[in-house]
């Protein structure tokens, strides 16, 4: 069954009385070239396992299962079950968990269902309404995964893969760089989906497999600093940071100088190393 064929999809959905849920970000891929590329560029091959978030009718699930030894997918919408039973029939290496990924203990899921696999990759066409929380969950929980290859809204892709210290950078950019090496792989236009969203998309890959590039003595403080600094992205960060941390402005300003940061700096001007240095200086106070 060709799962990117519009008539096949329409027939499948109407036979099962399925209607798209906008609230769940249900835009299903109809461009046949995209899923094989996600699977391949995402690292899927014999001997590896994949985790998918949001199966839809199984178009990417199938491509992952053709390449990996095992696929575990988390899908929130139980209405898709009879459809997936039909579209993925015959695949013995796919397990679908019907649950909200944000409420799923992914460490336990990996332990229980993918124990024994050294190379685990996350591949997904993410529901856009939860792009950042899903990515942060995957990174912050320090799961034993080698890479996260996901389709997201194009603007989000550019923000997630931006260099720290540029205008495109936000708090999430710093977080992504802290945990991984990001790369924007390719763009996908809005016409590649059914129904068509109002925005274009892009596929990014976050490599999480290498050694940690940065380390700080207090990660919680590091992310408080980053969030507070970017709370007014285009403005000087001294004021919001002083308010959020309860540190007197003059004292904080001295700390900035000790770290080689101008007291008038805006968050988008700081490099990763400067955020790290500032965190260490503040935690030593
Ligand atoms: N992979 C399919 C494709 O590429 O055509 C579907 C992608 S669609 C953009 C997003 C999918 O994520 C939908 O199937 C939706 O039901 C599912 N989803 C939405 N919120 C979710 C959540 N919190 N946890 C797990 N799945 C979710």
CSV table of C-alpha atoms and ligand atoms in Angstrom, one decimal:
chain,number,residue,atom,x,y,z
A,1,UNK,CA,0.0,0.0,0.0
A,2,UNK,CA,1.5,3.4,-1.0
A,3,UNK,CA,1.0,5.5,2.1
A,4,UNK,CA,1.9,8.8,0.5
A,5,UNK,CA,-0.8,8.4,-2.3
A,6,UNK,CA,-3.6,10.9,-1.6
A,7,UNK,CA,-6.3,8.6,-2.9
A,8,UNK,CA,-5.0,5.7,-0.8
A,9,UNK,CA,-5.0,8.0,2.3
A,10,UNK,CA,-8.5,9.4,1.6
A,11,UNK,CA,-9.8,5.9,1.2
A,12,UNK,CA,-8.1,4.6,4.3
A,13,UNK,CA,-9.4,7.5,6.4
A,14,UNK,CA,-12.9,7.4,5.1
A,15,UNK,CA,-13.3,3.7,5.6
A,16,UNK,CA,-12.2,4.1,9.2
A,17,UNK,CA,-14.3,7.3,9.8
A,18,UNK,CA,-11.2,9.2,10.7
A,19,UNK,CA,-11.0,13.0,10.6
A,20,UNK,CA,-7.9,15.1,11.1
A,21,UNK,CA,-7.3,16.7,14.5
A,22,UNK,CA,-5.8,20.1,14.1
A,23,UNK,CA,-5.2,20.3,17.8
A,24,UNK,CA,-3.0,17.2,17.6
A,25,UNK,CA,-0.9,18.7,14.7
A,26,UNK,CA,-2.1,16.0,12.3
A,27,UNK,CA,-0.6,16.9,8.9
A,28,UNK,CA,0.3,13.6,7.2
A,29,UNK,CA,3.2,13.4,4.7
A,30,UNK,CA,2.3,12.9,1.1
A,31,UNK,CA,5.7,13.6,-0.5
A,32,UNK,CA,7.2,10.1,-1.1
A,33,UNK,CA,10.8,11.2,-1.0
A,34,UNK,CA,10.8,12.6,2.6
A,35,UNK,CA,10.4,9.6,4.9
A,36,UNK,CA,13.1,7.5,3.2
A,37,UNK,CA,15.5,10.5,3.6
A,38,UNK,CA,14.6,10.9,7.3
A,39,UNK,CA,15.1,7.2,8.0
A,40,UNK,CA,18.5,7.1,6.2
A,41,UNK,CA,19.9,10.4,7.3
A,42,UNK,CA,18.6,9.6,10.8
A,43,UNK,CA,20.9,6.7,11.1
A,44,UNK,CA,18.5,3.8,10.6
A,45,UNK,CA,20.2,0.6,9.3
A,46,UNK,CA,20.4,-3.1,10.3
A,47,UNK,CA,21.5,-3.6,13.9
A,48,UNK,CA,19.9,-0.3,15.0
A,49,UNK,CA,16.6,0.6,16.7
A,50,UNK,CA,14.3,3.6,16.2
A,51,UNK,CA,11.9,5.5,18.3
A,52,UNK,CA,9.2,7.4,16.4
A,53,UNK,CA,6.9,10.1,17.9
A,54,UNK,CA,3.5,10.4,16.2
A,55,UNK,CA,2.9,7.7,13.6
A,56,UNK,CA,0.0,9.2,11.8
A,57,UNK,CA,-1.0,6.4,9.3
A,58,UNK,CA,2.5,4.8,9.6
A,59,UNK,CA,4.2,6.4,6.5
A,60,UNK,CA,7.5,7.0,8.3
A,61,UNK,CA,7.1,4.0,10.7
A,62,UNK,CA,7.2,1.7,7.7
A,63,UNK,CA,10.4,3.3,6.3
A,64,UNK,CA,12.0,3.0,9.8
A,65,UNK,CA,10.9,-0.7,10.1
A,66,UNK,CA,12.3,-1.5,6.6
A,67,UNK,CA,15.8,-0.4,7.7
A,68,UNK,CA,16.0,-0.9,11.5
A,69,UNK,CA,15.8,-4.1,13.5
A,70,UNK,CA,13.1,-2.7,15.8
A,71,UNK,CA,10.8,0.3,15.9
A,72,UNK,CA,8.9,1.6,18.9
A,73,UNK,CA,6.5,4.4,18.2
A,74,UNK,CA,4.5,6.6,20.6
A,75,UNK,CA,1.2,7.9,19.2
A,76,UNK,CA,-1.4,9.8,21.2
A,77,UNK,CA,-4.4,9.2,19.0
A,78,UNK,CA,-6.0,5.8,19.6
A,79,UNK,CA,-8.4,6.3,16.7
A,80,UNK,CA,-5.4,5.5,14.5
A,81,UNK,CA,-5.1,1.9,15.8
A,82,UNK,CA,-7.3,0.2,13.2
A,83,UNK,CA,-5.7,2.1,10.4
A,84,UNK,CA,-2.2,1.2,11.6
A,85,UNK,CA,-3.2,-2.5,12.0
A,86,UNK,CA,-4.0,-2.4,8.3
A,87,UNK,CA,-1.1,-0.2,7.0
A,88,UNK,CA,1.6,-1.9,9.0
A,89,UNK,CA,0.3,-5.5,8.8
A,90,UNK,CA,3.1,-8.0,8.2
A,91,UNK,CA,5.8,-6.0,10.0
A,92,UNK,CA,6.9,-8.0,13.0
A,93,UNK,CA,9.4,-5.4,14.3
A,94,UNK,CA,7.1,-2.5,15.1
A,95,UNK,CA,5.5,-1.8,18.5
A,96,UNK,CA,3.2,1.1,19.0
A,97,UNK,CA,2.5,2.6,22.4
A,98,UNK,CA,-0.7,4.7,22.5
A,99,UNK,CA,0.3,7.5,24.9
A,100,UNK,CA,1.2,11.2,25.1
A,101,UNK,CA,4.9,11.3,24.5
A,102,UNK,CA,5.3,14.2,27.0
A,103,UNK,CA,3.9,12.0,29.8
A,104,UNK,CA,5.9,8.9,28.7
A,105,UNK,CA,8.9,7.7,30.7
A,106,UNK,CA,11.2,7.3,27.8
A,107,UNK,CA,14.1,5.9,29.8
A,108,UNK,CA,11.8,3.1,31.0
A,109,UNK,CA,10.4,2.6,27.5
A,110,UNK,CA,14.0,2.2,26.1
A,111,UNK,CA,14.9,-0.1,29.0
A,112,UNK,CA,11.8,-2.3,28.6
A,113,UNK,CA,11.5,-2.4,24.8
A,114,UNK,CA,14.9,-1.7,23.4
A,115,UNK,CA,17.2,-3.2,26.0
A,116,UNK,CA,20.2,-4.6,24.2
A,117,UNK,CA,20.3,-2.1,21.4
A,118,UNK,CA,23.4,0.1,21.4
A,119,UNK,CA,22.4,2.3,18.5
A,120,UNK,CA,19.0,3.9,19.0
A,121,UNK,CA,17.8,6.8,16.9
A,122,UNK,CA,14.8,9.0,17.3
A,123,UNK,CA,13.1,9.9,14.0
A,124,UNK,CA,9.8,11.8,13.6
A,125,UNK,CA,7.6,14.3,11.8
A,126,UNK,CA,6.8,16.1,15.0
A,127,UNK,CA,3.4,17.6,15.9
A,128,UNK,CA,4.4,21.3,15.7
A,129,UNK,CA,2.4,22.4,18.8
A,130,UNK,CA,4.9,20.5,21.0
A,131,UNK,CA,8.2,20.8,19.1
A,132,UNK,CA,10.2,22.5,21.8
A,133,UNK,CA,8.9,20.5,24.8
A,134,UNK,CA,9.5,17.2,22.9
A,135,UNK,CA,13.0,18.2,21.9
A,136,UNK,CA,13.9,19.4,25.3
A,137,UNK,CA,12.5,16.2,26.9
A,138,UNK,CA,14.6,14.1,24.5
A,139,UNK,CA,17.8,16.1,25.3
A,140,UNK,CA,17.4,16.8,29.0
A,141,UNK,CA,16.6,13.3,30.0
A,142,UNK,CA,20.0,12.2,28.6
A,143,UNK,CA,18.5,9.2,27.0
A,144,UNK,CA,20.8,6.6,25.5
A,145,UNK,CA,20.1,7.8,21.9
A,146,UNK,CA,22.6,8.6,19.2
A,147,UNK,CA,20.7,11.3,17.3
A,148,UNK,CA,17.3,13.0,17.0
A,149,UNK,CA,16.2,13.5,13.4
A,150,UNK,CA,12.9,15.4,13.2
A,151,UNK,CA,10.8,17.5,10.9
A,152,UNK,CA,9.8,20.8,12.5
A,153,UNK,CA,8.4,24.1,11.3
A,154,UNK,CA,11.0,25.8,9.2
A,155,UNK,CA,11.4,28.8,11.5
A,156,UNK,CA,11.8,26.5,14.5
A,157,UNK,CA,14.5,24.5,12.5
A,158,UNK,CA,16.4,27.7,11.9
A,159,UNK,CA,16.2,28.7,15.5
A,160,UNK,CA,17.2,25.3,16.8
A,161,UNK,CA,20.2,25.1,14.5
A,162,UNK,CA,21.3,28.7,14.7
A,163,UNK,CA,24.8,29.6,16.0
A,164,UNK,CA,24.8,30.9,19.6
A,165,UNK,CA,25.8,34.6,19.5
A,166,UNK,CA,23.7,35.5,16.4
A,167,UNK,CA,20.3,37.2,16.0
A,168,UNK,CA,18.6,33.9,15.2
A,169,UNK,CA,19.6,32.5,18.6
A,170,UNK,CA,17.1,32.0,21.4
A,171,UNK,CA,17.1,30.1,24.8
A,172,UNK,CA,16.3,26.8,23.0
A,173,UNK,CA,19.3,27.3,20.7
A,174,UNK,CA,21.6,27.4,23.7
A,175,UNK,CA,19.9,24.3,25.2
A,176,UNK,CA,20.3,22.4,21.9
A,177,UNK,CA,24.0,23.3,21.7
A,178,UNK,CA,24.6,22.4,25.3
A,179,UNK,CA,23.4,18.8,24.7
A,180,UNK,CA,24.0,18.2,21.0
A,181,UNK,CA,25.5,19.2,17.6
A,182,UNK,CA,22.6,20.4,15.4
A,183,UNK,CA,22.4,20.4,11.6
A,184,UNK,CA,19.6,21.5,9.3
A,185,UNK,CA,19.4,18.7,6.7
A,186,UNK,CA,16.8,19.7,4.2
A,187,UNK,CA,13.6,21.8,3.7
A,188,UNK,CA,10.2,20.5,2.9
A,189,UNK,CA,7.5,22.7,1.5
A,190,UNK,CA,3.9,22.9,2.8
A,191,UNK,CA,2.5,21.2,-0.2
A,192,UNK,CA,4.1,17.9,1.0
A,193,UNK,CA,1.4,17.3,3.6
A,194,UNK,CA,-2.3,16.5,3.8
A,195,UNK,CA,-3.9,18.7,5.0
A,196,UNK,CA,-1.4,21.4,4.0
A,197,UNK,CA,-0.2,23.5,7.0
A,198,UNK,CA,0.3,27.3,6.7
A,199,UNK,CA,4.0,27.0,7.1
A,200,UNK,CA,7.0,25.3,5.5
A,201,UNK,CA,9.0,22.7,7.3
A,202,UNK,CA,12.6,21.4,7.6
A,203,UNK,CA,14.3,18.3,8.8
A,204,UNK,CA,17.0,18.7,11.4
A,205,UNK,CA,19.4,16.3,13.1
A,206,UNK,CA,20.7,16.7,16.6
A,207,UNK,CA,23.7,14.5,17.3
A,208,UNK,CA,23.6,13.5,20.9
A,209,UNK,CA,26.0,10.5,20.7
A,210,UNK,CA,29.4,12.2,21.2
A,211,UNK,CA,31.0,13.3,24.4
A,212,UNK,CA,29.3,16.3,26.1
A,213,UNK,CA,30.7,19.5,24.7
A,214,UNK,CA,30.0,21.7,27.7
A,215,UNK,CA,29.6,21.1,31.4
A,216,UNK,CA,28.6,23.3,34.2
A,217,UNK,CA,28.6,22.7,38.0
A,218,UNK,CA,24.9,23.6,38.3
A,219,UNK,CA,22.8,22.8,35.2
A,220,UNK,CA,19.6,24.1,36.8
A,221,UNK,CA,21.2,27.5,37.4
A,222,UNK,CA,22.6,27.4,33.8
A,223,UNK,CA,19.2,27.0,32.3
A,224,UNK,CA,17.7,29.6,34.6
A,225,UNK,CA,20.3,32.1,33.5
A,226,UNK,CA,19.7,31.3,29.8
A,227,UNK,CA,15.9,31.5,30.1
A,228,UNK,CA,16.0,34.8,32.1
A,229,UNK,CA,18.6,36.3,29.7
A,230,UNK,CA,16.4,35.6,26.7
A,231,UNK,CA,13.1,36.7,28.3
A,232,UNK,CA,13.6,40.0,26.5
A,233,UNK,CA,15.7,38.7,23.5
A,234,UNK,CA,16.6,42.0,21.9
A,235,UNK,CA,17.2,43.9,25.1
A,236,UNK,CA,20.1,44.1,27.5
A,237,UNK,CA,20.1,41.0,29.7
A,238,UNK,CA,21.5,42.5,32.9
A,239,UNK,CA,18.1,43.8,34.2
A,240,UNK,CA,16.0,40.6,33.6
A,241,UNK,CA,18.8,38.4,34.9
A,242,UNK,CA,19.3,40.5,38.1
A,243,UNK,CA,15.5,40.3,38.7
A,244,UNK,CA,15.2,36.6,38.1
A,245,UNK,CA,18.2,35.6,40.2
A,246,UNK,CA,17.7,38.3,42.9
A,247,UNK,CA,21.3,39.5,42.5
A,248,UNK,CA,21.9,43.3,42.8
A,249,UNK,CA,22.5,44.9,39.4
A,250,UNK,CA,25.9,46.4,40.4
A,251,UNK,CA,27.2,43.1,41.7
A,252,UNK,CA,26.0,41.2,38.6
A,253,UNK,CA,27.5,43.8,36.4
A,254,UNK,CA,30.9,43.2,38.0
A,255,UNK,CA,30.5,39.5,37.4
A,256,UNK,CA,29.8,40.2,33.8
A,257,UNK,CA,33.0,42.1,33.5
A,258,UNK,CA,35.0,39.4,35.3
A,259,UNK,CA,33.7,37.0,32.6
A,260,UNK,CA,34.7,39.4,29.8
A,261,UNK,CA,31.0,40.2,29.1
A,262,UNK,CA,29.9,43.8,28.5
A,263,UNK,CA,27.3,44.9,31.2
A,264,UNK,CA,25.2,46.2,28.3
A,265,UNK,CA,25.3,42.9,26.4
A,266,UNK,CA,22.2,41.5,24.8
A,267,UNK,CA,21.7,37.7,25.1
A,268,UNK,CA,22.0,37.2,21.3
A,269,UNK,CA,25.6,38.6,21.5
A,270,UNK,CA,26.9,35.9,24.0
A,271,UNK,CA,28.8,32.8,22.9
A,272,UNK,CA,28.3,29.4,24.6
A,273,UNK,CA,31.5,29.8,26.5
A,274,UNK,CA,30.4,33.1,27.9
A,275,UNK,CA,27.1,31.6,29.2
A,276,UNK,CA,29.1,28.8,30.8
A,277,UNK,CA,31.6,31.2,32.4
A,278,UNK,CA,28.8,33.4,33.7
A,279,UNK,CA,27.0,30.4,35.2
A,280,UNK,CA,30.2,29.3,37.0
A,281,UNK,CA,30.9,32.8,38.3
A,282,UNK,CA,27.4,33.2,39.6
A,283,UNK,CA,27.3,29.8,41.2
A,284,UNK,CA,30.6,30.6,43.0
A,285,UNK,CA,29.2,33.8,44.5
B,1,LIG,N1,4.4,10.5,11.1
B,1,LIG,C1,3.2,10.9,10.4
B,1,LIG,C2,3.5,11.5,9.1
B,1,LIG,O1,4.6,11.9,8.9
B,1,LIG,O2,2.6,11.6,8.2
B,1,LIG,C3,2.3,11.9,11.2
B,1,LIG,C4,3.0,13.2,11.6
B,1,LIG,S1,1.8,14.3,12.3
B,1,LIG,C5,2.7,15.8,11.9
B,1,LIG,C6,2.0,14.2,14.0
B,1,LIG,C7,1.5,13.0,14.7
B,1,LIG,O3,1.8,13.1,16.1
B,1,LIG,C8,0.1,12.7,14.6
B,1,LIG,O4,-0.2,11.4,14.3
B,1,LIG,C9,-0.5,13.0,16.0
B,1,LIG,O5,-1.7,12.3,16.4
B,1,LIG,C10,0.7,12.7,16.9
B,1,LIG,N2,0.7,13.4,18.2
B,1,LIG,C11,0.3,14.6,18.5
B,1,LIG,N3,0.5,14.9,19.8
B,1,LIG,C12,1.2,13.8,20.3
B,1,LIG,C13,1.7,13.5,21.6
B,1,LIG,N4,1.6,14.4,22.6
B,1,LIG,N5,2.3,12.3,21.8
B,1,LIG,C14,2.4,11.4,20.8
B,1,LIG,N6,1.9,11.7,19.5
B,1,LIG,C15,1.3,12.8,19.3
